[in-house]
CSV table of C-alpha atoms in Angstrom, one decimal:
chain,number,residue,atom,x,y,z
L,1,UNK,CA,45.9,-109.9,65.5
L,2,UNK,CA,42.9,-108.8,65.6
L,3,UNK,CA,41.8,-105.4,65.9
L,4,UNK,CA,37.4,-103.3,66.6
L,5,UNK,CA,36.6,-100.4,65.4
L,6,UNK,CA,33.7,-99.6,67.8
L,7,UNK,CA,30.5,-96.8,66.0
L,8,UNK,CA,28.8,-95.2,69.1
L,9,UNK,CA,25.2,-95.2,69.0
L,10,UNK,CA,23.6,-92.3,66.6
L,11,UNK,CA,22.3,-91.0,70.0
L,12,UNK,CA,25.9,-89.9,71.4
L,13,UNK,CA,26.6,-89.0,68.0
L,14,UNK,CA,24.3,-86.2,68.2
L,15,UNK,CA,24.5,-84.4,71.3
L,16,UNK,CA,27.0,-81.9,73.1
L,17,UNK,CA,30.8,-82.2,72.6
L,18,UNK,CA,31.0,-82.1,77.4
L,19,UNK,CA,28.4,-85.0,77.4
L,20,UNK,CA,29.5,-86.9,74.1
L,21,UNK,CA,32.5,-87.1,75.9
L,22,UNK,CA,31.4,-88.8,79.3
L,23,UNK,CA,29.2,-91.2,77.7
L,24,UNK,CA,33.0,-92.4,75.3
L,25,UNK,CA,34.5,-92.3,78.5
L,26,UNK,CA,31.9,-94.3,80.1
L,27,UNK,CA,31.6,-96.6,77.3
L,28,UNK,CA,36.2,-97.2,76.8
L,29,UNK,CA,36.1,-98.1,80.4
L,30,UNK,CA,33.2,-100.4,80.1
L,31,UNK,CA,35.0,-102.0,77.0
L,32,UNK,CA,37.7,-102.5,79.8
L,33,UNK,CA,36.4,-104.1,82.3
L,34,UNK,CA,34.8,-106.8,79.9
L,35,UNK,CA,37.9,-106.9,77.5
L,36,UNK,CA,40.3,-107.3,80.0
L,37,UNK,CA,38.4,-110.5,81.8
L,38,UNK,CA,39.4,-111.7,77.9
L,39,UNK,CA,42.8,-110.3,77.2
L,40,UNK,CA,44.1,-108.5,79.3
L,41,UNK,CA,47.0,-107.6,77.1
L,42,UNK,CA,44.5,-106.2,75.0
L,43,UNK,CA,44.2,-103.2,74.5
L,44,UNK,CA,41.4,-100.1,74.4
L,45,UNK,CA,42.1,-96.3,72.4
L,46,UNK,CA,38.9,-93.8,73.1
L,47,UNK,CA,39.7,-92.3,69.8
L,48,UNK,CA,36.7,-89.5,70.5
L,49,UNK,CA,34.2,-90.4,67.6
L,50,UNK,CA,35.9,-94.9,68.2
L,51,UNK,CA,36.6,-96.8,70.3
L,52,UNK,CA,38.8,-99.2,69.8
L,53,UNK,CA,39.3,-102.7,70.7
L,54,UNK,CA,43.2,-104.0,70.1
L,55,UNK,CA,44.3,-108.1,71.1
L,56,UNK,CA,47.9,-109.2,69.6
L,57,UNK,CA,46.5,-112.7,69.9
L,58,UNK,CA,45.6,-115.2,66.9
L,59,UNK,CA,43.8,-118.3,68.9
L,60,UNK,CA,40.6,-118.0,67.1
L,61,UNK,CA,38.4,-118.6,70.9
L,62,UNK,CA,40.0,-115.1,72.3
L,63,UNK,CA,38.4,-114.0,69.1
L,64,UNK,CA,35.0,-115.0,69.3
L,65,UNK,CA,34.6,-114.5,73.2
L,66,UNK,CA,36.1,-110.7,72.2
L,67,UNK,CA,33.3,-110.6,69.7
L,68,UNK,CA,30.7,-111.8,72.2
L,69,UNK,CA,31.9,-109.5,74.8
L,70,UNK,CA,31.4,-106.1,72.6
L,71,UNK,CA,27.8,-107.6,71.4
L,72,UNK,CA,26.3,-107.4,74.6
L,73,UNK,CA,27.6,-104.1,76.3
L,74,UNK,CA,24.9,-101.4,75.8
L,75,UNK,CA,26.1,-97.8,73.7
L,76,UNK,CA,27.6,-99.8,70.9
L,77,UNK,CA,24.9,-99.8,67.6
L,78,UNK,CA,28.3,-101.4,65.3
L,79,UNK,CA,31.9,-103.0,65.6
L,80,UNK,CA,33.6,-103.2,62.4
L,81,UNK,CA,36.7,-106.4,62.9
L,82,UNK,CA,39.4,-104.5,60.9
L,83,UNK,CA,42.6,-105.0,59.7
L,84,UNK,CA,45.2,-102.1,59.0
L,85,UNK,CA,48.2,-101.3,56.8
L,86,UNK,CA,50.2,-97.9,57.4
L,87,UNK,CA,50.0,-96.7,53.4
L,88,UNK,CA,52.4,-94.0,50.8
L,89,UNK,CA,49.5,-94.9,47.8
L,90,UNK,CA,46.7,-96.2,46.6
L,91,UNK,CA,48.2,-99.6,45.8
L,92,UNK,CA,49.3,-100.3,49.0
L,93,UNK,CA,45.9,-100.4,49.7
L,94,UNK,CA,44.6,-102.5,46.9
L,95,UNK,CA,47.2,-104.5,47.0
L,96,UNK,CA,46.4,-105.1,50.8
L,97,UNK,CA,42.7,-105.6,50.1
L,98,UNK,CA,43.2,-108.1,47.0
L,99,UNK,CA,45.4,-110.0,49.5
L,100,UNK,CA,42.5,-109.7,52.0
L,101,UNK,CA,39.6,-110.4,49.5
L,102,UNK,CA,40.6,-112.7,46.3
L,103,UNK,CA,38.9,-115.8,47.7
L,104,UNK,CA,35.4,-114.1,49.1
L,105,UNK,CA,35.1,-112.0,45.8
L,106,UNK,CA,36.1,-114.6,43.1
L,107,UNK,CA,33.1,-115.3,40.8
L,108,UNK,CA,30.9,-112.3,41.6
L,109,UNK,CA,29.7,-109.1,42.4
L,110,UNK,CA,31.3,-106.2,43.6
L,111,UNK,CA,31.8,-103.5,45.3
L,112,UNK,CA,34.2,-100.5,46.9
L,113,UNK,CA,32.5,-98.6,49.5
L,114,UNK,CA,35.0,-95.9,50.7
L,115,UNK,CA,35.2,-93.6,54.0
L,116,UNK,CA,38.0,-91.2,54.4
L,117,UNK,CA,39.4,-88.6,57.2
L,118,UNK,CA,42.5,-86.2,56.6
L,119,UNK,CA,44.1,-84.3,53.9
L,120,UNK,CA,45.2,-86.5,50.9
L,121,UNK,CA,45.9,-86.2,47.4
L,122,UNK,CA,42.7,-88.2,46.5
L,123,UNK,CA,39.4,-88.7,47.3
L,124,UNK,CA,37.0,-91.4,48.8
L,125,UNK,CA,35.5,-92.2,45.0
L,126,UNK,CA,39.3,-91.6,43.9
L,127,UNK,CA,40.3,-94.7,46.5
L,128,UNK,CA,36.8,-97.0,45.0
L,129,UNK,CA,37.6,-96.9,41.9
L,130,UNK,CA,41.7,-97.8,42.1
L,131,UNK,CA,41.4,-100.8,44.2
L,132,UNK,CA,37.4,-101.9,42.9
L,133,UNK,CA,39.5,-101.0,38.6
L,134,UNK,CA,42.3,-103.6,40.0
L,135,UNK,CA,39.6,-106.8,41.9
L,136,UNK,CA,38.8,-106.7,38.7
L,137,UNK,CA,41.2,-107.6,36.2
L,138,UNK,CA,43.0,-109.7,39.3
L,139,UNK,CA,40.4,-111.6,40.6
L,140,UNK,CA,39.2,-114.2,38.1
L,141,UNK,CA,35.7,-114.0,37.7
L,142,UNK,CA,34.9,-111.0,39.2
L,143,UNK,CA,32.7,-108.1,39.0
L,144,UNK,CA,31.9,-105.1,39.7
L,145,UNK,CA,27.9,-104.2,39.9
L,146,UNK,CA,26.8,-100.9,42.0
L,147,UNK,CA,24.0,-101.8,42.9
L,148,UNK,CA,22.7,-104.7,44.7
L,149,UNK,CA,26.3,-106.4,44.7
L,150,UNK,CA,27.3,-109.5,47.1
L,151,UNK,CA,29.6,-108.6,48.1
L,152,UNK,CA,30.7,-105.0,48.9
L,153,UNK,CA,34.4,-104.1,50.0
L,154,UNK,CA,34.4,-101.4,53.0
L,155,UNK,CA,37.7,-99.6,53.5
L,156,UNK,CA,38.0,-96.8,56.2
L,157,UNK,CA,40.9,-94.7,56.2
L,158,UNK,CA,42.3,-92.3,58.3
L,159,UNK,CA,45.3,-90.2,57.3
L,160,UNK,CA,48.3,-92.6,56.3
L,161,UNK,CA,46.4,-95.5,57.9
L,162,UNK,CA,44.1,-97.6,56.2
L,163,UNK,CA,41.4,-100.4,57.5
L,164,UNK,CA,40.4,-102.9,55.5
L,165,UNK,CA,36.7,-104.1,57.2
L,166,UNK,CA,37.0,-108.2,56.8
L,167,UNK,CA,33.9,-108.0,59.0
L,168,UNK,CA,30.5,-105.5,60.7
L,169,UNK,CA,30.1,-106.4,63.8
L,170,UNK,CA,25.8,-105.2,65.4
L,171,UNK,CA,25.3,-104.1,69.1
L,172,UNK,CA,22.9,-103.4,71.4
L,173,UNK,CA,22.7,-100.6,70.8
L,174,UNK,CA,21.3,-97.3,73.8
L,175,UNK,CA,23.1,-96.0,75.2
L,176,UNK,CA,26.9,-97.0,78.5
L,177,UNK,CA,25.7,-97.8,81.8
L,178,UNK,CA,25.7,-96.1,84.1
L,179,UNK,CA,24.3,-93.0,82.0
L,180,UNK,CA,21.7,-92.3,83.6
L,181,UNK,CA,20.0,-92.8,87.5
L,182,UNK,CA,19.8,-96.5,89.2
L,183,UNK,CA,15.9,-98.4,88.3
L,184,UNK,CA,14.7,-100.8,90.3
L,185,UNK,CA,13.2,-103.6,88.6
L,186,UNK,CA,9.9,-106.2,89.8
L,187,UNK,CA,11.1,-109.3,88.5
L,188,UNK,CA,9.6,-112.1,88.1
L,189,UNK,CA,11.5,-114.3,85.9
L,190,UNK,CA,9.0,-114.4,83.6
L,191,UNK,CA,9.0,-112.5,79.6
L,192,UNK,CA,7.7,-109.8,80.6
L,193,UNK,CA,9.9,-108.8,83.8
L,194,UNK,CA,13.2,-109.8,81.7
L,195,UNK,CA,13.0,-107.8,78.6
L,196,UNK,CA,12.1,-105.2,80.7
L,197,UNK,CA,14.9,-105.0,83.0
L,198,UNK,CA,17.1,-105.5,79.9
L,199,UNK,CA,14.8,-102.8,77.5
L,200,UNK,CA,15.9,-101.0,80.8
L,201,UNK,CA,19.7,-101.1,81.1
L,202,UNK,CA,20.3,-100.7,77.3
L,203,UNK,CA,18.9,-97.5,78.1
L,204,UNK,CA,22.0,-97.4,80.2
L,205,UNK,CA,20.5,-98.0,83.8
L,206,UNK,CA,22.0,-99.5,86.2
L,207,UNK,CA,18.9,-101.6,87.0
L,208,UNK,CA,19.0,-103.9,89.6
L,209,UNK,CA,16.2,-106.4,91.0
L,210,UNK,CA,13.6,-106.6,93.5
L,211,UNK,CA,11.3,-109.7,93.4
L,212,UNK,CA,8.2,-110.9,95.6
L,213,UNK,CA,7.8,-114.2,96.3
L,214,UNK,CA,5.3,-115.5,96.3
L,215,UNK,CA,6.3,-119.9,96.0
L,216,UNK,CA,9.2,-120.0,98.0
L,217,UNK,CA,12.5,-120.5,98.4
L,218,UNK,CA,11.9,-122.9,95.0
L,219,UNK,CA,10.5,-119.4,92.8
L,220,UNK,CA,12.6,-117.7,94.4
L,221,UNK,CA,15.6,-119.4,93.5
L,222,UNK,CA,14.6,-119.5,89.9
L,223,UNK,CA,14.3,-115.6,89.5
L,224,UNK,CA,17.7,-115.6,90.8
L,225,UNK,CA,18.9,-117.0,88.2
L,226,UNK,CA,17.3,-115.3,85.8
L,227,UNK,CA,18.3,-111.7,87.1
L,228,UNK,CA,21.8,-113.6,87.9
L,229,UNK,CA,21.6,-113.9,83.4
L,230,UNK,CA,20.3,-111.2,82.4
L,231,UNK,CA,23.5,-109.2,85.0
L,232,UNK,CA,25.8,-111.3,83.6
L,233,UNK,CA,25.2,-111.3,79.8
L,234,UNK,CA,23.8,-107.2,80.0
L,235,UNK,CA,25.6,-105.6,83.0
L,236,UNK,CA,28.6,-106.8,84.4
L,237,UNK,CA,30.2,-103.9,84.6
L,238,UNK,CA,28.5,-102.1,87.7
L,239,UNK,CA,27.8,-104.6,90.3
L,240,UNK,CA,23.7,-104.0,91.2
L,241,UNK,CA,21.3,-105.1,94.4
L,242,UNK,CA,19.0,-109.0,94.2
L,243,UNK,CA,16.5,-107.5,97.1
L,244,UNK,CA,14.2,-111.1,98.2
L,245,UNK,CA,10.7,-110.1,99.7
L,246,UNK,CA,8.5,-112.0,101.4
L,247,UNK,CA,4.7,-111.4,100.1
L,248,UNK,CA,2.8,-114.8,101.0
L,249,UNK,CA,1.7,-112.8,104.2
L,250,UNK,CA,0.3,-110.2,101.8
L,251,UNK,CA,-1.4,-112.2,100.3
L,252,UNK,CA,-2.9,-114.1,102.2
L,253,UNK,CA,-4.1,-111.1,103.2
L,254,UNK,CA,-5.4,-109.8,100.7
L,255,UNK,CA,-7.5,-113.3,99.5
L,256,UNK,CA,-8.7,-113.1,103.8
L,257,UNK,CA,-10.1,-109.1,103.9
L,258,UNK,CA,-10.1,-107.6,100.1
L,259,UNK,CA,-13.2,-108.2,98.0
L,260,UNK,CA,-13.3,-110.6,95.3
L,261,UNK,CA,-13.0,-108.6,91.8
L,262,UNK,CA,-10.8,-105.9,93.5
L,263,UNK,CA,-7.7,-108.2,94.4
L,264,UNK,CA,-5.9,-107.9,91.1
L,265,UNK,CA,-5.6,-104.1,92.1
L,266,UNK,CA,-5.1,-104.2,95.8
L,267,UNK,CA,-2.4,-106.9,95.1
L,268,UNK,CA,-0.6,-104.1,92.6
L,269,UNK,CA,-0.6,-101.3,94.6
L,270,UNK,CA,0.6,-103.3,97.6
L,271,UNK,CA,3.5,-104.0,95.5
L,272,UNK,CA,3.3,-100.6,94.4
L,273,UNK,CA,4.2,-99.2,97.9
L,274,UNK,CA,6.5,-101.9,98.8
L,275,UNK,CA,9.0,-101.2,95.4
L,276,UNK,CA,8.9,-97.7,96.5
L,277,UNK,CA,9.6,-98.1,100.3
L,278,UNK,CA,12.4,-100.7,99.1
L,279,UNK,CA,13.8,-97.5,96.2
L,280,UNK,CA,13.6,-95.3,99.1
L,281,UNK,CA,15.8,-96.7,100.8
L,282,UNK,CA,18.6,-97.6,98.6
L,283,UNK,CA,18.1,-93.6,96.6
L,284,UNK,CA,16.6,-95.3,93.8
L,285,UNK,CA,13.5,-93.7,92.4
L,286,UNK,CA,12.3,-95.6,89.7
L,287,UNK,CA,10.7,-98.7,89.2
L,288,UNK,CA,9.8,-100.9,86.2
L,289,UNK,CA,7.7,-102.9,85.5
L,290,UNK,CA,7.2,-105.7,82.4
L,291,UNK,CA,3.5,-103.9,82.0
L,292,UNK,CA,2.0,-104.0,78.8
L,293,UNK,CA,-1.6,-102.6,78.6
L,294,UNK,CA,-4.2,-104.2,77.7
L,295,UNK,CA,-2.3,-107.6,78.2
L,296,UNK,CA,-4.3,-108.6,81.8
L,297,UNK,CA,-7.2,-107.8,83.6
L,298,UNK,CA,-4.4,-105.7,85.8
L,299,UNK,CA,-2.8,-104.1,83.2
L,300,UNK,CA,-6.2,-101.9,81.5
L,301,UNK,CA,-5.5,-97.9,81.1
L,302,UNK,CA,-8.4,-97.8,84.6
L,303,UNK,CA,-6.2,-100.2,86.3
L,304,UNK,CA,-2.2,-99.0,85.6
L,305,UNK,CA,-4.1,-95.4,86.4
L,306,UNK,CA,-5.5,-96.0,89.8
L,307,UNK,CA,-2.5,-98.4,90.5
L,308,UNK,CA,0.0,-95.7,89.6
L,309,UNK,CA,-1.9,-93.5,91.7
L,310,UNK,CA,-0.2,-95.8,94.8
L,311,UNK,CA,2.6,-93.9,95.0
L,312,UNK,CA,5.1,-90.4,94.4
L,313,UNK,CA,7.9,-92.8,93.1
L,314,UNK,CA,7.7,-92.9,89.4
L,315,UNK,CA,6.8,-96.1,86.9
L,316,UNK,CA,8.6,-96.6,83.8
L,317,UNK,CA,6.8,-99.6,81.6
L,318,UNK,CA,9.2,-100.5,78.6
L,319,UNK,CA,7.0,-103.0,76.9
L,320,UNK,CA,3.8,-101.0,77.5
L,321,UNK,CA,2.8,-100.7,73.3
L,322,UNK,CA,4.3,-103.7,72.9
L,323,UNK,CA,2.2,-107.6,71.8
L,324,UNK,CA,2.9,-110.5,73.7
L,325,UNK,CA,4.3,-112.2,70.6
L,326,UNK,CA,7.6,-109.2,70.6
L,327,UNK,CA,7.7,-109.8,74.2
L,328,UNK,CA,8.3,-113.5,73.6
L,329,UNK,CA,10.4,-112.8,70.0
L,330,UNK,CA,12.8,-110.6,71.7
L,331,UNK,CA,13.0,-112.6,75.3
L,332,UNK,CA,14.7,-115.6,72.9
L,333,UNK,CA,17.2,-112.6,71.1
L,334,UNK,CA,18.4,-111.7,74.9
L,335,UNK,CA,18.6,-115.6,75.6
L,336,UNK,CA,16.1,-115.4,78.9
L,337,UNK,CA,13.0,-117.5,76.9
L,338,UNK,CA,13.9,-120.7,78.2
L,339,UNK,CA,14.1,-118.7,81.7
L,340,UNK,CA,10.6,-118.6,81.6
L,341,UNK,CA,8.7,-120.6,79.9
L,342,UNK,CA,10.0,-123.0,82.8
L,343,UNK,CA,9.0,-120.6,85.1
L,344,UNK,CA,6.3,-122.0,86.8
L,345,UNK,CA,3.1,-119.6,87.2
L,346,UNK,CA,2.2,-118.6,90.7
L,347,UNK,CA,-1.1,-118.7,91.6
L,348,UNK,CA,-1.4,-114.7,93.6
L,349,UNK,CA,-4.8,-113.8,93.6
L,350,UNK,CA,-7.6,-115.7,91.2
L,351,UNK,CA,-10.3,-113.2,90.6
L,352,UNK,CA,-14.0,-114.9,88.9
L,353,UNK,CA,-14.2,-111.9,87.2
L,354,UNK,CA,-12.1,-109.1,87.8
L,355,UNK,CA,-12.2,-105.1,87.5
L,356,UNK,CA,-10.9,-104.2,84.6
L,357,UNK,CA,-12.4,-101.0,85.5
L,358,UNK,CA,-11.7,-99.4,88.9
L,359,UNK,CA,-12.5,-97.0,90.6
L,360,UNK,CA,-10.2,-95.1,93.0
L,361,UNK,CA,-12.7,-95.0,95.7
L,362,UNK,CA,-13.7,-98.9,95.7
L,363,UNK,CA,-10.1,-100.1,95.5
L,364,UNK,CA,-9.0,-97.2,98.7
L,365,UNK,CA,-12.5,-98.5,100.6
L,366,UNK,CA,-10.8,-102.2,100.0
L,367,UNK,CA,-7.4,-101.5,101.3
L,368,UNK,CA,-9.1,-99.4,104.1
L,369,UNK,CA,-9.8,-103.1,105.4
L,370,UNK,CA,-6.1,-104.5,104.8
L,371,UNK,CA,-3.5,-105.4,107.7
L,372,UNK,CA,-0.2,-102.6,106.6
L,373,UNK,CA,1.6,-103.9,109.5
L,374,UNK,CA,2.1,-106.7,107.4
L,375,UNK,CA,3.4,-104.4,104.3
L,376,UNK,CA,5.3,-103.4,106.2
L,377,UNK,CA,6.9,-106.2,108.2
L,378,UNK,CA,7.6,-107.8,104.7
L,379,UNK,CA,9.3,-105.0,103.7
L,380,UNK,CA,11.8,-104.4,106.8
L,381,UNK,CA,12.1,-107.9,106.6
L,382,UNK,CA,13.3,-107.9,102.8
L,383,UNK,CA,16.4,-109.7,102.5
L,384,UNK,CA,19.8,-107.7,100.1
L,385,UNK,CA,22.6,-109.4,98.0
L,386,UNK,CA,24.7,-108.5,95.5
L,387,UNK,CA,24.2,-109.4,93.0
L,388,UNK,CA,27.8,-111.6,91.9
L,389,UNK,CA,26.3,-113.0,95.1
L,390,UNK,CA,24.8,-115.7,93.8
L,391,UNK,CA,26.9,-117.6,90.9
L,392,UNK,CA,27.1,-120.1,93.9
L,393,UNK,CA,23.1,-120.3,94.7
L,394,UNK,CA,22.0,-120.2,91.2
L,395,UNK,CA,24.1,-123.8,90.0
L,396,UNK,CA,22.5,-125.2,93.1
L,397,UNK,CA,19.9,-127.6,91.5
L,398,UNK,CA,15.8,-127.3,93.4
L,399,UNK,CA,15.6,-131.5,94.8
L,400,UNK,CA,11.7,-132.2,93.7
L,401,UNK,CA,8.9,-133.7,96.2
L,402,UNK,CA,7.8,-136.9,95.3
L,403,UNK,CA,4.9,-137.3,93.6
L,404,UNK,CA,1.8,-140.1,92.9
L,405,UNK,CA,-0.4,-141.0,90.9
L,406,UNK,CA,-2.0,-143.4,92.4
L,407,UNK,CA,-3.2,-142.5,96.2
L,408,UNK,CA,-2.5,-145.5,99.2
L,409,UNK,CA,-4.5,-146.4,101.2
L,410,UNK,CA,-4.1,-144.2,104.2
L,411,UNK,CA,-3.7,-141.7,102.7
L,412,UNK,CA,-5.2,-137.6,102.7
L,413,UNK,CA,-5.2,-135.0,100.0
L,414,UNK,CA,-5.0,-131.9,100.8
L,415,UNK,CA,-6.2,-129.6,98.5
L,416,UNK,CA,-4.5,-126.7,99.5
L,417,UNK,CA,-7.0,-124.7,96.0
L,418,UNK,CA,-7.9,-121.3,96.3
L,419,UNK,CA,-11.3,-120.7,98.4
L,420,UNK,CA,-12.8,-120.2,94.9
L,421,UNK,CA,-11.2,-122.8,92.7
L,422,UNK,CA,-11.9,-125.2,95.0
L,423,UNK,CA,-15.8,-124.0,95.5
L,424,UNK,CA,-16.1,-123.9,91.8
L,425,UNK,CA,-14.4,-127.6,91.2
L,426,UNK,CA,-14.5,-129.9,94.6
L,427,UNK,CA,-12.0,-132.5,94.3
L,428,UNK,CA,-14.0,-135.8,95.2
L,429,UNK,CA,-12.6,-138.9,95.8
L,430,UNK,CA,-13.9,-142.7,97.0
L,431,UNK,CA,-12.0,-143.6,100.2
L,432,UNK,CA,-10.2,-141.1,100.6
L,433,UNK,CA,-10.8,-138.1,103.5
L,434,UNK,CA,-9.4,-134.6,101.3
L,435,UNK,CA,-9.1,-131.7,103.4
L,436,UNK,CA,-8.9,-128.2,102.1
L,437,UNK,CA,-6.2,-126.2,103.6
L,438,UNK,CA,-5.6,-122.5,100.9
L,439,UNK,CA,-1.9,-122.6,100.2
L,440,UNK,CA,-1.7,-119.2,102.1
L,441,UNK,CA,-2.3,-120.7,104.8
L,442,UNK,CA,-0.2,-123.8,105.1
L,443,UNK,CA,3.0,-122.4,106.5
L,444,UNK,CA,0.7,-121.7,109.9
L,445,UNK,CA,-2.3,-124.1,109.3
L,446,UNK,CA,-0.5,-127.7,108.3
L,447,UNK,CA,2.0,-128.0,111.7
L,448,UNK,CA,-2.3,-128.4,113.8
L,449,UNK,CA,-2.3,-131.4,111.5
L,450,UNK,CA,-2.6,-134.9,112.9
L,451,UNK,CA,1.3,-135.5,112.9
L,452,UNK,CA,0.9,-139.8,111.8
L,453,UNK,CA,-0.3,-140.2,108.9
L,454,UNK,CA,1.3,-139.4,104.6
L,455,UNK,CA,-0.5,-136.6,103.5
L,456,UNK,CA,-0.6,-135.2,99.5
L,457,UNK,CA,-0.5,-132.1,98.4
L,458,UNK,CA,-2.8,-131.2,95.9
L,459,UNK,CA,-4.0,-128.4,93.7
L,460,UNK,CA,-5.0,-127.8,89.0
L,461,UNK,CA,-1.4,-127.4,87.9
L,462,UNK,CA,0.3,-129.3,90.0
L,463,UNK,CA,3.3,-126.1,90.4
L,464,UNK,CA,2.4,-124.6,94.1
L,465,UNK,CA,1.7,-127.7,95.5
L,466,UNK,CA,5.5,-129.0,94.0
L,467,UNK,CA,6.3,-126.3,96.0
L,468,UNK,CA,4.6,-126.1,99.1
L,469,UNK,CA,5.6,-129.2,99.6
L,470,UNK,CA,9.5,-128.3,99.6
L,471,UNK,CA,8.5,-125.4,102.1
L,472,UNK,CA,7.4,-128.1,104.9
L,473,UNK,CA,10.6,-130.5,103.3
L,474,UNK,CA,12.8,-127.6,104.0
L,475,UNK,CA,10.9,-126.5,107.8
L,476,UNK,CA,11.1,-131.0,108.2
L,477,UNK,CA,7.9,-132.1,107.6
L,478,UNK,CA,9.1,-134.6,105.2
L,479,UNK,CA,5.5,-136.5,105.6
L,480,UNK,CA,4.6,-134.7,102.9
L,481,UNK,CA,3.8,-135.4,98.7
L,482,UNK,CA,2.1,-134.2,96.3
L,483,UNK,CA,-1.1,-135.8,94.1
L,484,UNK,CA,-0.8,-135.4,90.8
L,485,UNK,CA,-3.5,-137.5,89.7
């Protein structure tokens, strides 16, 4: 049999009795959902100041699964694994402790710590002295050391039951879901957005996912995988939505009409506008971003101020004071780092000298050149799905378009870099025709090219060319490959 006693997060314990009762009830329900997926017969008991989990199984794999499940539930700061006994005398407690800890303390220094609730003829100190003295006398090589012992034996007593702690496990703390209002996280699949989403989940906010697609089907599948992973691991007790917005038309409009240095801030404001419209549609009061102060040009204090003024919707930035390495470290802890590392970076807008001190009046003037019907259209056409339906899709592998280093005769290379990139470093190939068609115009202009030729897409990193080739394949253009010199 396995028994765990779940300790409440300290911030739950200090709340008023009605709030504490509500939080603890939500935690109890969440534990039931997770644990009974592992062991249907497990008992979950709400003891007001803790929640106990009891499984009659003796399968070590079940034990490991129970521990893993409890570690991932928001609201659990730690949980102890115990052996429970009903006692009449102090010697009953000692004998049980001796049996469980004989091998552990043999040849080591140790101390005994006891917490006690209820009415007894002895104190916690009496328990520590009696059990510690017995172990000291009857275990070979064992000796008591109250400061910095090699082993600490923990005993908790409540009325006539003693719980001898065999192991202590740490949880992720925070508040149970959903003790806070729903939020909508702007998910890109990178380090920052994944960690920001996790931080909101562990604070008890049911977190939905909003994805602004800049890279076609391949990009969307990658972000769906990352989103599903976070939901499944940390918030699967509650269903949420995954919403995808095709933002390429918005990017194209910005690239063609907005002054170069202002494009980054304008793009972020368009995302916040779109996010607010989506949030309002689903009755969500806050957006979540992975922005960190000063990390990139659009995240200076001046620029964030200008971005925030585009909407009345609350914008939460849980990573605002984190360093990049701190964010990466958390991503490793929560299991999203490998996905983030493999997630391609998408060149939405690239400014030669992006502004770091945007002025509201300048940005507003630039936005007068933007056709806002495009923004409304992409939001109206947003695809909404239950996160649970991603599981099947998430397992699908994205096929890669064929890449070549050496071009055959008669090949046509399509340079899909932005005009600024192409101007700064033109692509010139001896004996090979090179045409320039920016990635944001591929979808609408590629069909105008003669279709009796083989085309090889080129960009600086090979990421966008690979994605655009896949999109063209999906649209029936199979005469497209990728050029990777």
